[in-house]
PDB file of C-alpha atoms in Angstrom:
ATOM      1  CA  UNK A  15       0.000   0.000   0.000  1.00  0.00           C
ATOM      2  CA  UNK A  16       1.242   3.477  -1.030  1.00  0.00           C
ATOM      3  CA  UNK A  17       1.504   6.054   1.898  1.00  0.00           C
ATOM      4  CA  UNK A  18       1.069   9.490   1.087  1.00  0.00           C
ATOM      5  CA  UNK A  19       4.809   9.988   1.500  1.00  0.00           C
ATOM      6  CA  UNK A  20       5.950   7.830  -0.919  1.00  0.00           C
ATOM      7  CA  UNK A  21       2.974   8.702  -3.610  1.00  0.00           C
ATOM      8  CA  UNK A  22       4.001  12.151  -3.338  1.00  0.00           C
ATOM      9  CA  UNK A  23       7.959  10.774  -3.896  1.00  0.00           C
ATOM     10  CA  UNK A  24       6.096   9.219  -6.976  1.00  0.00           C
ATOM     11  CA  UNK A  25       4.335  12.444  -8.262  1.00  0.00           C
ATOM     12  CA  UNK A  26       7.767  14.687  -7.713  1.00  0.00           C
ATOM     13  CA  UNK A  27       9.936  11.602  -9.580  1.00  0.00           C
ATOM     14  CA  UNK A  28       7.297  12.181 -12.465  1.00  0.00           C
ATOM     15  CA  UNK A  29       7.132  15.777 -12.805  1.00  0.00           C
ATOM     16  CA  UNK A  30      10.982  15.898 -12.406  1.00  0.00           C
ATOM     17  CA  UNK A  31      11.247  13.395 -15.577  1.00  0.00           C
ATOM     18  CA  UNK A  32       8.508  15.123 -17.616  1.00  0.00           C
ATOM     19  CA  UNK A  33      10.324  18.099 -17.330  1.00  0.00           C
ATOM     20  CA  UNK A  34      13.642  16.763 -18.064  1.00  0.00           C
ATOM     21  CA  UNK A  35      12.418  15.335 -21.234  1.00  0.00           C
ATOM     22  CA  UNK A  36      10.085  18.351 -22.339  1.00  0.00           C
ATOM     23  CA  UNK A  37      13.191  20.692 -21.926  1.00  0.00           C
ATOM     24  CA  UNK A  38      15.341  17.959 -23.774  1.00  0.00           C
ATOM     25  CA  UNK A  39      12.482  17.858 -26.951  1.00  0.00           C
ATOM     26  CA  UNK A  40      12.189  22.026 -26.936  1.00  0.00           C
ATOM     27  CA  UNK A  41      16.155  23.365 -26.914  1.00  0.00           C
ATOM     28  CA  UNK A  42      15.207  25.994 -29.263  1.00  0.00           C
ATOM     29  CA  UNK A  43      12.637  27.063 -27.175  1.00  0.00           C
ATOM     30  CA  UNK A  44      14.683  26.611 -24.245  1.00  0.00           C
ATOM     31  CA  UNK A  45      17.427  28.813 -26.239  1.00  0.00           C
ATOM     32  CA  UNK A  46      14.397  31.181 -27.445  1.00  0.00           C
ATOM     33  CA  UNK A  47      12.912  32.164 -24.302  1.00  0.00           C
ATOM     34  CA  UNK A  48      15.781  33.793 -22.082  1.00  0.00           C
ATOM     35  CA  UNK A  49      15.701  36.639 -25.228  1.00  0.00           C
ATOM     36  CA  UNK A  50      12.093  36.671 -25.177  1.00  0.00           C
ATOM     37  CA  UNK A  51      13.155  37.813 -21.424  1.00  0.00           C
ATOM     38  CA  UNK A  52      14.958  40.636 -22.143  1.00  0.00           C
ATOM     39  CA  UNK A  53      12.483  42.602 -23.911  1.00  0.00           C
ATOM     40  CA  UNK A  54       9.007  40.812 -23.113  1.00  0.00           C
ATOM     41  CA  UNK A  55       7.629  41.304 -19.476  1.00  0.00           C
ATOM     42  CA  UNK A  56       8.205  37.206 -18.945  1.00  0.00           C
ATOM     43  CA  UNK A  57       8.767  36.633 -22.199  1.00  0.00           C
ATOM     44  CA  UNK A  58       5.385  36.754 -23.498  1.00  0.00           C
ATOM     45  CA  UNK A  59       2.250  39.342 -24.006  1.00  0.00           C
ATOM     46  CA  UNK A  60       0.531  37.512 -21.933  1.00  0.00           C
ATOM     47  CA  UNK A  61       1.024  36.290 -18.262  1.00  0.00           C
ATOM     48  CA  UNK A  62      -1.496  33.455 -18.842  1.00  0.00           C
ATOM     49  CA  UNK A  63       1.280  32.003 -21.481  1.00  0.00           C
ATOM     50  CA  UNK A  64       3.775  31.517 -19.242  1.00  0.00           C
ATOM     51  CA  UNK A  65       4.291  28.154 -17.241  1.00  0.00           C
ATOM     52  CA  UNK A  66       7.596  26.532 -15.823  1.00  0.00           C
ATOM     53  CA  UNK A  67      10.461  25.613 -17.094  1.00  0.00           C
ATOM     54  CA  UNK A  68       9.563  27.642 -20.569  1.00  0.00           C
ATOM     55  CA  UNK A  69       7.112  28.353 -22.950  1.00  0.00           C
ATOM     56  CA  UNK A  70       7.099  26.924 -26.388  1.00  0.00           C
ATOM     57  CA  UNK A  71       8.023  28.820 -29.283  1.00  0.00           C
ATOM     58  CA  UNK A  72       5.347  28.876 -31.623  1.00  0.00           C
ATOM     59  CA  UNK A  73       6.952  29.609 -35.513  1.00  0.00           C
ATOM     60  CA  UNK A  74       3.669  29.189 -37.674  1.00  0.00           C
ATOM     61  CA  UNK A  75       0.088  27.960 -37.862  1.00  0.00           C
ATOM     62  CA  UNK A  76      -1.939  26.377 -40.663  1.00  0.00           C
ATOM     63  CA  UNK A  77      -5.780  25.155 -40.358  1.00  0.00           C
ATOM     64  CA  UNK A  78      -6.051  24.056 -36.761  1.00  0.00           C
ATOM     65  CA  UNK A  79      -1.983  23.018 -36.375  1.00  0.00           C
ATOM     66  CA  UNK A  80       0.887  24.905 -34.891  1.00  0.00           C
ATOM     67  CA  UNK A  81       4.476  24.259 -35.260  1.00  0.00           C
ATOM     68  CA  UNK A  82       7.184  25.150 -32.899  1.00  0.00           C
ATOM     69  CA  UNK A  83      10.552  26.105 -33.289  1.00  0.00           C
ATOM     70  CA  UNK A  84      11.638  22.851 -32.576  1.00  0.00           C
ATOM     71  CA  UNK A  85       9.227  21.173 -35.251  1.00  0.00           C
ATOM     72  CA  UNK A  86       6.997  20.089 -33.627  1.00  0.00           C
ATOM     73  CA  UNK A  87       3.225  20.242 -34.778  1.00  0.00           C
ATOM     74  CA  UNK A  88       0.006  20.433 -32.213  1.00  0.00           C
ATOM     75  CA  UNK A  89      -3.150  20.330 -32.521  1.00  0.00           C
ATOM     76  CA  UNK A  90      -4.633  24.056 -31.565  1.00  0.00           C
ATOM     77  CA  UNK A  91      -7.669  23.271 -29.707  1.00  0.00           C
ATOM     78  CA  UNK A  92      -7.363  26.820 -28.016  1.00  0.00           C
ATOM     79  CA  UNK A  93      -7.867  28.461 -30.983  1.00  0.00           C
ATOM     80  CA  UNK A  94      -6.655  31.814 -29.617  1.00  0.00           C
ATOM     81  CA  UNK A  95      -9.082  31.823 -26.778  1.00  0.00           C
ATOM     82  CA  UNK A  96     -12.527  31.674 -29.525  1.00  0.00           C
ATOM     83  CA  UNK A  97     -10.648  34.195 -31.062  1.00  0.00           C
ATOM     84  CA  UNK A  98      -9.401  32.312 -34.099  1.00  0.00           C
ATOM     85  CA  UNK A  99     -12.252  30.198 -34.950  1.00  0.00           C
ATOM     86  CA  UNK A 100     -11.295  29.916 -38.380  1.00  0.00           C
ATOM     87  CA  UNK A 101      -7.945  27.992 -37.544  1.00  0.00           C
ATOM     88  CA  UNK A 102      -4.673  30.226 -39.018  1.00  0.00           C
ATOM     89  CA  UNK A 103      -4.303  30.870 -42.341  1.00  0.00           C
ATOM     90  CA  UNK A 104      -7.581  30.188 -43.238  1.00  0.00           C
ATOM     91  CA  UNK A 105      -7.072  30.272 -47.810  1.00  0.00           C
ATOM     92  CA  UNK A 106     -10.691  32.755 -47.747  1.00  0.00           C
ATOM     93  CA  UNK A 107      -9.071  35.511 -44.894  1.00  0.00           C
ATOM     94  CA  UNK A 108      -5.414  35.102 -46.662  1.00  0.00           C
ATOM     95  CA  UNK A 109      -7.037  36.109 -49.929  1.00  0.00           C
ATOM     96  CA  UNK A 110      -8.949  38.560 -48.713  1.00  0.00           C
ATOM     97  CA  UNK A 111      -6.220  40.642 -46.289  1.00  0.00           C
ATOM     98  CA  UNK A 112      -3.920  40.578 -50.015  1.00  0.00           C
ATOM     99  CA  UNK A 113      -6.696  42.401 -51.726  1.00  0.00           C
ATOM    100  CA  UNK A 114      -6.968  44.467 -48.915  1.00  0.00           C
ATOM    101  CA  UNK A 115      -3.092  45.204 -49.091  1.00  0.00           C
ATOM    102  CA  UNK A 116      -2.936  45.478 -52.350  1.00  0.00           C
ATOM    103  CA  UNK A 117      -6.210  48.108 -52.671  1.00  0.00           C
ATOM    104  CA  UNK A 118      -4.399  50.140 -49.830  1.00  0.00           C
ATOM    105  CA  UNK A 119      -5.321  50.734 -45.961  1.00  0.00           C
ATOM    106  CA  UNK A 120      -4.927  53.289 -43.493  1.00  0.00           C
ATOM    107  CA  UNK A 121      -5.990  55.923 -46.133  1.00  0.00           C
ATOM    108  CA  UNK A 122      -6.381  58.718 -42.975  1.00  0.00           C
ATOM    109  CA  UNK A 123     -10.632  59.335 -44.042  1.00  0.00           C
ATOM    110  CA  UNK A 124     -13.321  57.868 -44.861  1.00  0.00           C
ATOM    111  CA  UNK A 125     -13.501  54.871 -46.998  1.00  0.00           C
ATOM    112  CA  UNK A 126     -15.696  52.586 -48.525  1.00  0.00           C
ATOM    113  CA  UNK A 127     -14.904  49.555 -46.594  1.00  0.00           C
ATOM    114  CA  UNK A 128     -15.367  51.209 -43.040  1.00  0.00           C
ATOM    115  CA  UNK A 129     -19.022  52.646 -44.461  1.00  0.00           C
ATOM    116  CA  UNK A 130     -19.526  48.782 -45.785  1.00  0.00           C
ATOM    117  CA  UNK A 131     -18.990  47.195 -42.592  1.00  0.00           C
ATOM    118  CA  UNK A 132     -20.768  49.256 -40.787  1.00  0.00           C
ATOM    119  CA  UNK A 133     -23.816  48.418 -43.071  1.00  0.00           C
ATOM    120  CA  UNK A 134     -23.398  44.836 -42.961  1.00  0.00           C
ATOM    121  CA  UNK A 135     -23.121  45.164 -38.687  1.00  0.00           C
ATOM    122  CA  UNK A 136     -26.252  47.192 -38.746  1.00  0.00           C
ATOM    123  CA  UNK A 137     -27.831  44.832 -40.664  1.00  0.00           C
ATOM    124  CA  UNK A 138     -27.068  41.801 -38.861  1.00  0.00           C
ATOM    125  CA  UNK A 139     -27.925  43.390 -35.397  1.00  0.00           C
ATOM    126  CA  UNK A 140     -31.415  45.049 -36.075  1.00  0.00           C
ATOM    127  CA  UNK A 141     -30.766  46.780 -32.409  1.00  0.00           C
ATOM    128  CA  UNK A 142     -27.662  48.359 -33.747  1.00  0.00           C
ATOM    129  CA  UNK A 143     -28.527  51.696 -35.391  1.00  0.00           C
ATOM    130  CA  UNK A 144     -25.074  53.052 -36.080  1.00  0.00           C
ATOM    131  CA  UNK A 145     -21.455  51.875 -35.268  1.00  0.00           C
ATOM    132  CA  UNK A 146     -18.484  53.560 -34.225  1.00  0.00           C
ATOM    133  CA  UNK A 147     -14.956  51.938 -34.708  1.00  0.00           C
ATOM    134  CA  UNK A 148     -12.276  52.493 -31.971  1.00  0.00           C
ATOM    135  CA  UNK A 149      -8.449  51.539 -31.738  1.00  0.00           C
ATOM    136  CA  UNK A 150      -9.126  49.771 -28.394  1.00  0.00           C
ATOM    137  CA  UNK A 151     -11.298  48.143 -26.137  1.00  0.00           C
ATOM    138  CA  UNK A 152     -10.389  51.081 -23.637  1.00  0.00           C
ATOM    139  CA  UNK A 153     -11.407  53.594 -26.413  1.00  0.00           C
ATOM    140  CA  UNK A 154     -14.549  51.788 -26.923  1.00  0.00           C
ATOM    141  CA  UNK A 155     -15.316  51.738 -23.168  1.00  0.00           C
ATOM    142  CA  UNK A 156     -14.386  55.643 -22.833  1.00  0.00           C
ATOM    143  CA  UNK A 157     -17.202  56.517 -25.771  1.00  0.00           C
ATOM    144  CA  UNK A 158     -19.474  54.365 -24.086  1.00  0.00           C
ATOM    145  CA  UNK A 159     -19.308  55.962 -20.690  1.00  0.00           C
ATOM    146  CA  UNK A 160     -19.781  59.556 -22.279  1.00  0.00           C
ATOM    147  CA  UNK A 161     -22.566  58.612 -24.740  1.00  0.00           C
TER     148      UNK A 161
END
């Protein structure tokens, strides 16, 4: 019979070996992360991306895969927190942001896409009258409290 003792020897034995071997199978990341360091609070944008002994390094994404800097390839179930729900890469979005480059952006005034969105919003969300398009969420917040 196990004692608590010696299952918790168990469970430190294990981590201690799934480490080693996830830091053995990652050295790029490994390498990666220490520069990540020096100019990323933690390394990351996020605090919620960091866990011990290192992140991964993620190079690229394609459908609902991700590849590391190692090589490796995942499945992304996370999908950039609902964010990303058409995986990375998607071959309709990529086509569409190169027209967009390539008809210009930023133009500084009104446009014809901003005006077309804001119909097709509108028109989707009967309750939504008129839209307003802000930099940030804290923007967006800020025109809601003085409306």
């Amino acid at each position: 019979m196990n004692t608590p003792a010696r299952s918790n020897l168990d469970l430190a034995t294990a981590l201690q070996d799934a480490e080693r071997r996830y830091t053995e199978s990652n050295p790029l990341s490994q390498q990666r992360f220490p520069q990540a360091c020096e100019h990323l609070p933690g390394g990351n944008t996020r605090s919620l991306m960091y866990f011990s002994p290192f992140p991964l390094t993620i190079k690229r994404g394609e459908g609902a895969k991700l590849w590391d800097i190692d090589g490796h390839c995942y499945s992304d179930f996370l999908g950039e927190y609902s964010a990303g729900l058409y995986g990375h890469s998607h071959p309709k979005i990529v086509t569409a942001i190169q027209q967009a480059l390539a008809d210009g952006f930023l133009f500084g005034g009104p446009n014809l896409y901003e005006t077309r969105l804001a119909e097709l919003i509108c028109e989707r969300f009967p309750s939504c009258e008129m839209v307003r398009f802000c930099n940030s969420g804290t923007e967006a917040n800020l025109l809601a409290l003085t409306a």
